[in-house]
Amino acid sequence: MSEQEIIQAFHLMWDDFPEAVMITQKSREIVALNKAAEKFGLKAGIKCSSIGGAENHKGCLLNRAVDENKPVYITYDAAFGKAYGFWIPISAKPDWVIHFGVGYMFDYEKVSARKAAKKMESLHGLTKGTELEEMVKTAMNAEANGTMMYYALARLAKEQGMDDVAETFIASANQEAVHAGFYATLNGRFPKDFWKLAETVMKAEYAGETQVKAMAEKVREAGFAAAADEMEIFAKQEGHHGEVLKKILEKYKPKTDEDSGKKIYVCPVCGYEYVGDINSEPDDWTCPLCGHPKSVFKEK
């Protein structure tokens, strides 16, 4: 990846970020900066160490980020309270670092509160039951498979020492995942009132930690220690996903008893609970979590 390509990618990613962001060399020369940094009075070509007094640069971790080739950050007190400063090395250019702060220019609590009232127009189920449903379903499955493929290609590229190629594949995978979610929403693949699904996924993630760990043990016994090591990390991540969902549910799930008295049908494969009359769903309806047909559901 050339220097110009890195700078172009930087502007695509960071130009509209609300805080100042810049690419800085280990020599402290600013290579590129976003719009917020320009408004702040910064310019490419100057040394970031020349901005303000020495106190402004206390705790700078640029050298550490470059020398250790890994992201680092610090916390510090700013006008709106606690702020965070980040230094992220660019793999294709080891002596270049993306440097930015969060909480330095904005009070994010107030910004978030203002934006919380805005909601996106829902696309949920627009194509469900129409002549477009099958076409959208095909696109959804293709994009989901594309996500898996690109992540696999990224892994293979990284194993062969092509980190820049791996990053490109990962970016494509992330976009494919967004596309798959878009098509799934159009077809109403998952319920609009997603809290019951979130509860089921939480339980599945907790169970997944144990299941993946057991798989890792079998892989290790087969003599594939390196693969087993990574799978054990995956197991911990599954459990962490469960914890994250638990906190989201505790904080945001609406407190309601409107489901009381309704029938509940349970998927024996994954444990997903359908509240209401499952017979009202079309014959080809499947579990939104594991994809099994409604015929396997049992009334609770």
PDB file of N, CA and C in Angstrom, residues 173-229:
ATOM      1  N   ALA A 173     -15.047  -7.785   4.138  1.00  0.00           N
ATOM      2  CA  ALA A 173     -15.886  -8.656   4.964  1.00  0.00           C
ATOM      3  C   ALA A 173     -16.854  -7.834   5.806  1.00  0.00           C
ATOM      4  N   ASN A 174     -16.356  -6.759   6.383  1.00  0.00           N
ATOM      5  CA  ASN A 174     -17.212  -5.898   7.211  1.00  0.00           C
ATOM      6  C   ASN A 174     -18.350  -5.304   6.383  1.00  0.00           C
ATOM      7  N   GLN A 175     -18.037  -4.904   5.159  1.00  0.00           N
ATOM      8  CA  GLN A 175     -19.079  -4.349   4.288  1.00  0.00           C
ATOM      9  C   GLN A 175     -20.095  -5.420   3.897  1.00  0.00           C
ATOM     10  N   GLU A 176     -19.609  -6.631   3.593  1.00  0.00           N
ATOM     11  CA  GLU A 176     -20.517  -7.725   3.246  1.00  0.00           C
ATOM     12  C   GLU A 176     -21.466  -8.027   4.412  1.00  0.00           C
ATOM     13  N   ALA A 177     -20.936  -7.957   5.642  1.00  0.00           N
ATOM     14  CA  ALA A 177     -21.764  -8.218   6.824  1.00  0.00           C
ATOM     15  C   ALA A 177     -22.872  -7.175   6.948  1.00  0.00           C
ATOM     16  N   VAL A 178     -22.532  -5.917   6.672  1.00  0.00           N
ATOM     17  CA  VAL A 178     -23.539  -4.849   6.699  1.00  0.00           C
ATOM     18  C   VAL A 178     -24.610  -5.110   5.646  1.00  0.00           C
ATOM     19  N   HIS A 179     -24.178  -5.528   4.463  1.00  0.00           N
ATOM     20  CA  HIS A 179     -25.128  -5.812   3.380  1.00  0.00           C
ATOM     21  C   HIS A 179     -26.068  -6.947   3.773  1.00  0.00           C
ATOM     22  N   ALA A 180     -25.505  -8.014   4.367  1.00  0.00           N
ATOM     23  CA  ALA A 180     -26.323  -9.161   4.774  1.00  0.00           C
ATOM     24  C   ALA A 180     -27.369  -8.728   5.796  1.00  0.00           C
ATOM     25  N   GLY A 181     -26.963  -7.887   6.746  1.00  0.00           N
ATOM     26  CA  GLY A 181     -27.904  -7.399   7.746  1.00  0.00           C
ATOM     27  C   GLY A 181     -28.997  -6.539   7.140  1.00  0.00           C
ATOM     28  N   PHE A 182     -28.642  -5.775   6.122  1.00  0.00           N
ATOM     29  CA  PHE A 182     -29.620  -4.931   5.429  1.00  0.00           C
ATOM     30  C   PHE A 182     -30.693  -5.784   4.770  1.00  0.00           C
ATOM     31  N   TYR A 183     -30.253  -6.811   4.013  1.00  0.00           N
ATOM     32  CA  TYR A 183     -31.209  -7.669   3.319  1.00  0.00           C
ATOM     33  C   TYR A 183     -32.052  -8.472   4.312  1.00  0.00           C
ATOM     34  N   ALA A 184     -31.427  -8.892   5.417  1.00  0.00           N
ATOM     35  CA  ALA A 184     -32.173  -9.623   6.445  1.00  0.00           C
ATOM     36  C   ALA A 184     -33.268  -8.742   7.041  1.00  0.00           C
ATOM     37  N   THR A 185     -32.975  -7.466   7.195  1.00  0.00           N
ATOM     38  CA  THR A 185     -33.971  -6.535   7.717  1.00  0.00           C
ATOM     39  C   THR A 185     -35.112  -6.341   6.727  1.00  0.00           C
ATOM     40  N   LEU A 186     -34.777  -6.189   5.448  1.00  0.00           N
ATOM     41  CA  LEU A 186     -35.811  -6.018   4.419  1.00  0.00           C
ATOM     42  C   LEU A 186     -36.806  -7.185   4.425  1.00  0.00           C
ATOM     43  N   ASN A 187     -36.275  -8.399   4.609  1.00  0.00           N
ATOM     44  CA  ASN A 187     -37.125  -9.584   4.582  1.00  0.00           C
ATOM     45  C   ASN A 187     -37.713  -9.928   5.954  1.00  0.00           C
ATOM     46  N   GLY A 188     -37.429  -9.102   6.963  1.00  0.00           N
ATOM     47  CA  GLY A 188     -37.953  -9.388   8.292  1.00  0.00           C
ATOM     48  C   GLY A 188     -37.426 -10.691   8.855  1.00  0.00           C
ATOM     49  N   ARG A 189     -36.160 -11.011   8.547  1.00  0.00           N
ATOM     50  CA  ARG A 189     -35.565 -12.289   8.972  1.00  0.00           C
ATOM     51  C   ARG A 189     -35.545 -12.411  10.493  1.00  0.00           C
ATOM     52  N   PHE A 190     -35.361 -11.311  11.173  1.00  0.00           N
ATOM     53  CA  PHE A 190     -35.341 -11.301  12.633  1.00  0.00           C
ATOM     54  C   PHE A 190     -36.467 -10.396  13.129  1.00  0.00           C
ATOM     55  N   PRO A 191     -37.021 -10.670  14.308  1.00  0.00           N
ATOM     56  CA  PRO A 191     -38.161  -9.894  14.788  1.00  0.00           C
ATOM     57  C   PRO A 191     -37.795  -8.444  15.077  1.00  0.00           C
ATOM     58  N   LYS A 192     -38.704  -7.547  14.743  1.00  0.00           N
ATOM     59  CA  LYS A 192     -38.471  -6.126  15.001  1.00  0.00           C
ATOM     60  C   LYS A 192     -38.374  -5.861  16.493  1.00  0.00           C
ATOM     61  N   ASP A 193     -39.218  -6.524  17.266  1.00  0.00           N
ATOM     62  CA  ASP A 193     -39.099  -6.471  18.719  1.00  0.00           C
ATOM     63  C   ASP A 193     -38.092  -7.558  19.095  1.00  0.00           C
ATOM     64  N   PHE A 194     -36.813  -7.178  19.137  1.00  0.00           N
ATOM     65  CA  PHE A 194     -35.738  -8.159  19.176  1.00  0.00           C
ATOM     66  C   PHE A 194     -35.306  -8.587  20.569  1.00  0.00           C
ATOM     67  N   TRP A 195     -35.996  -8.145  21.606  1.00  0.00           N
ATOM     68  CA  TRP A 195     -35.510  -8.411  22.960  1.00  0.00           C
ATOM     69  C   TRP A 195     -35.547  -9.895  23.319  1.00  0.00           C
ATOM     70  N   LYS A 196     -36.609 -10.594  22.901  1.00  0.00           N
ATOM     71  CA  LYS A 196     -36.682 -12.032  23.192  1.00  0.00           C
ATOM     72  C   LYS A 196     -35.546 -12.765  22.481  1.00  0.00           C
ATOM     73  N   LEU A 197     -35.255 -12.357  21.261  1.00  0.00           N
ATOM     74  CA  LEU A 197     -34.145 -12.954  20.522  1.00  0.00           C
ATOM     75  C   LEU A 197     -32.825 -12.654  21.224  1.00  0.00           C
ATOM     76  N   ALA A 198     -32.676 -11.428  21.709  1.00  0.00           N
ATOM     77  CA  ALA A 198     -31.441 -11.041  22.395  1.00  0.00           C
ATOM     78  C   ALA A 198     -31.234 -11.892  23.647  1.00  0.00           C
ATOM     79  N   GLU A 199     -32.322 -12.191  24.359  1.00  0.00           N
ATOM     80  CA  GLU A 199     -32.210 -13.035  25.551  1.00  0.00           C
ATOM     81  C   GLU A 199     -31.742 -14.438  25.179  1.00  0.00           C
ATOM     82  N   THR A 200     -32.290 -14.964  24.082  1.00  0.00           N
ATOM     83  CA  THR A 200     -31.897 -16.295  23.632  1.00  0.00           C
ATOM     84  C   THR A 200     -30.435 -16.312  23.201  1.00  0.00           C
ATOM     85  N   VAL A 201     -30.028 -15.287  22.483  1.00  0.00           N
ATOM     86  CA  VAL A 201     -28.640 -15.199  22.032  1.00  0.00           C
ATOM     87  C   VAL A 201     -27.707 -15.099  23.231  1.00  0.00           C
ATOM     88  N   MET A 202     -28.120 -14.346  24.257  1.00  0.00           N
ATOM     89  CA  MET A 202     -27.304 -14.232  25.476  1.00  0.00           C
ATOM     90  C   MET A 202     -27.040 -15.616  26.069  1.00  0.00           C
ATOM     91  N   LYS A 203     -28.101 -16.408  26.192  1.00  0.00           N
ATOM     92  CA  LYS A 203     -27.950 -17.758  26.746  1.00  0.00           C
ATOM     93  C   LYS A 203     -27.055 -18.610  25.850  1.00  0.00           C
ATOM     94  N   ALA A 204     -27.226 -18.451  24.537  1.00  0.00           N
ATOM     95  CA  ALA A 204     -26.421 -19.232  23.593  1.00  0.00           C
ATOM     96  C   ALA A 204     -24.946 -18.851  23.678  1.00  0.00           C
ATOM     97  N   GLU A 205     -24.673 -17.566  23.889  1.00  0.00           N
ATOM     98  CA  GLU A 205     -23.282 -17.113  24.002  1.00  0.00           C
ATOM     99  C   GLU A 205     -22.634 -17.678  25.264  1.00  0.00           C
ATOM    100  N   TYR A 206     -23.375 -17.663  26.368  1.00  0.00           N
ATOM    101  CA  TYR A 206     -22.849 -18.251  27.598  1.00  0.00           C
ATOM    102  C   TYR A 206     -22.540 -19.731  27.391  1.00  0.00           C
ATOM    103  N   ALA A 207     -23.490 -20.438  26.760  1.00  0.00           N
ATOM    104  CA  ALA A 207     -23.285 -21.868  26.500  1.00  0.00           C
ATOM    105  C   ALA A 207     -22.151 -22.080  25.510  1.00  0.00           C
ATOM    106  N   GLY A 208     -22.010 -21.134  24.586  1.00  0.00           N
ATOM    107  CA  GLY A 208     -20.974 -21.242  23.567  1.00  0.00           C
ATOM    108  C   GLY A 208     -19.576 -21.255  24.158  1.00  0.00           C
ATOM    109  N   GLU A 209     -19.384 -20.546  25.276  1.00  0.00           N
ATOM    110  CA  GLU A 209     -18.062 -20.530  25.906  1.00  0.00           C
ATOM    111  C   GLU A 209     -17.655 -21.951  26.293  1.00  0.00           C
ATOM    112  N   THR A 210     -18.583 -22.680  26.900  1.00  0.00           N
ATOM    113  CA  THR A 210     -18.297 -24.062  27.304  1.00  0.00           C
ATOM    114  C   THR A 210     -18.120 -24.968  26.090  1.00  0.00           C
ATOM    115  N   GLN A 211     -18.992 -24.792  25.096  1.00  0.00           N
ATOM    116  CA  GLN A 211     -18.961 -25.658  23.916  1.00  0.00           C
ATOM    117  C   GLN A 211     -17.668 -25.475  23.109  1.00  0.00           C
ATOM    118  N   VAL A 212     -17.274 -24.212  22.902  1.00  0.00           N
ATOM    119  CA  VAL A 212     -16.060 -23.955  22.117  1.00  0.00           C
ATOM    120  C   VAL A 212     -14.822 -24.426  22.882  1.00  0.00           C
ATOM    121  N   LYS A 213     -14.847 -24.266  24.196  1.00  0.00           N
ATOM    122  CA  LYS A 213     -13.717 -24.736  24.996  1.00  0.00           C
ATOM    123  C   LYS A 213     -13.580 -26.251  24.879  1.00  0.00           C
ATOM    124  N   ALA A 214     -14.714 -26.953  24.881  1.00  0.00           N
ATOM    125  CA  ALA A 214     -14.685 -28.406  24.717  1.00  0.00           C
ATOM    126  C   ALA A 214     -14.143 -28.782  23.338  1.00  0.00           C
ATOM    127  N   MET A 215     -14.547 -28.022  22.325  1.00  0.00           N
ATOM    128  CA  MET A 215     -14.033 -28.262  20.976  1.00  0.00           C
ATOM    129  C   MET A 215     -12.522 -28.050  20.942  1.00  0.00           C
ATOM    130  N   ALA A 216     -12.064 -26.989  21.616  1.00  0.00           N
ATOM    131  CA  ALA A 216     -10.630 -26.679  21.634  1.00  0.00           C
ATOM    132  C   ALA A 216      -9.839 -27.825  22.271  1.00  0.00           C
ATOM    133  N   GLU A 217     -10.398 -28.436  23.303  1.00  0.00           N
ATOM    134  CA  GLU A 217      -9.713 -29.550  23.961  1.00  0.00           C
ATOM    135  C   GLU A 217      -9.555 -30.727  23.007  1.00  0.00           C
ATOM    136  N   LYS A 218     -10.600 -30.992  22.214  1.00  0.00           N
ATOM    137  CA  LYS A 218     -10.525 -32.089  21.248  1.00  0.00           C
ATOM    138  C   LYS A 218      -9.505 -31.781  20.155  1.00  0.00           C
ATOM    139  N   VAL A 219      -9.491 -30.512  19.713  1.00  0.00           N
ATOM    140  CA  VAL A 219      -8.516 -30.102  18.695  1.00  0.00           C
ATOM    141  C   VAL A 219      -7.099 -30.222  19.243  1.00  0.00           C
ATOM    142  N   ARG A 220      -6.915 -29.876  20.516  1.00  0.00           N
ATOM    143  CA  ARG A 220      -5.585 -29.987  21.137  1.00  0.00           C
ATOM    144  C   ARG A 220      -5.163 -31.452  21.242  1.00  0.00           C
ATOM    145  N   GLU A 221      -6.116 -32.315  21.626  1.00  0.00           N
ATOM    146  CA  GLU A 221      -5.815 -33.743  21.735  1.00  0.00           C
ATOM    147  C   GLU A 221      -5.422 -34.335  20.383  1.00  0.00           C
ATOM    148  N   ALA A 222      -5.954 -33.718  19.304  1.00  0.00           N
ATOM    149  CA  ALA A 222      -5.624 -34.204  17.954  1.00  0.00           C
ATOM    150  C   ALA A 222      -4.245 -33.720  17.504  1.00  0.00           C
ATOM    151  N   GLY A 223      -3.611 -32.883  18.330  1.00  0.00           N
ATOM    152  CA  GLY A 223      -2.262 -32.424  18.026  1.00  0.00           C
ATOM    153  C   GLY A 223      -2.160 -31.061  17.380  1.00  0.00           C
ATOM    154  N   PHE A 224      -3.294 -30.313  17.326  1.00  0.00           N
ATOM    155  CA  PHE A 224      -3.287 -28.994  16.693  1.00  0.00           C
ATOM    156  C   PHE A 224      -3.312 -27.900  17.766  1.00  0.00           C
ATOM    157  N   ALA A 225      -2.187 -27.752  18.460  1.00  0.00           N
ATOM    158  CA  ALA A 225      -2.121 -26.859  19.617  1.00  0.00           C
ATOM    159  C   ALA A 225      -2.366 -25.397  19.250  1.00  0.00           C
ATOM    160  N   ALA A 226      -1.804 -24.937  18.135  1.00  0.00           N
ATOM    161  CA  ALA A 226      -1.949 -23.520  17.756  1.00  0.00           C
ATOM    162  C   ALA A 226      -3.414 -23.176  17.504  1.00  0.00           C
ATOM    163  N   ALA A 227      -4.116 -24.070  16.798  1.00  0.00           N
ATOM    164  CA  ALA A 227      -5.541 -23.838  16.540  1.00  0.00           C
ATOM    165  C   ALA A 227      -6.325 -23.850  17.842  1.00  0.00           C
ATOM    166  N   ALA A 228      -5.977 -24.788  18.735  1.00  0.00           N
ATOM    167  CA  ALA A 228      -6.676 -24.887  20.016  1.00  0.00           C
ATOM    168  C   ALA A 228      -6.478 -23.619  20.851  1.00  0.00           C
ATOM    169  N   ASP A 229      -5.278 -23.045  20.793  1.00  0.00           N
ATOM    170  CA  ASP A 229      -5.008 -21.811  21.547  1.00  0.00           C
ATOM    171  C   ASP A 229      -5.959 -20.701  21.123  1.00  0.00           C
TER     172      ASP A 229
END
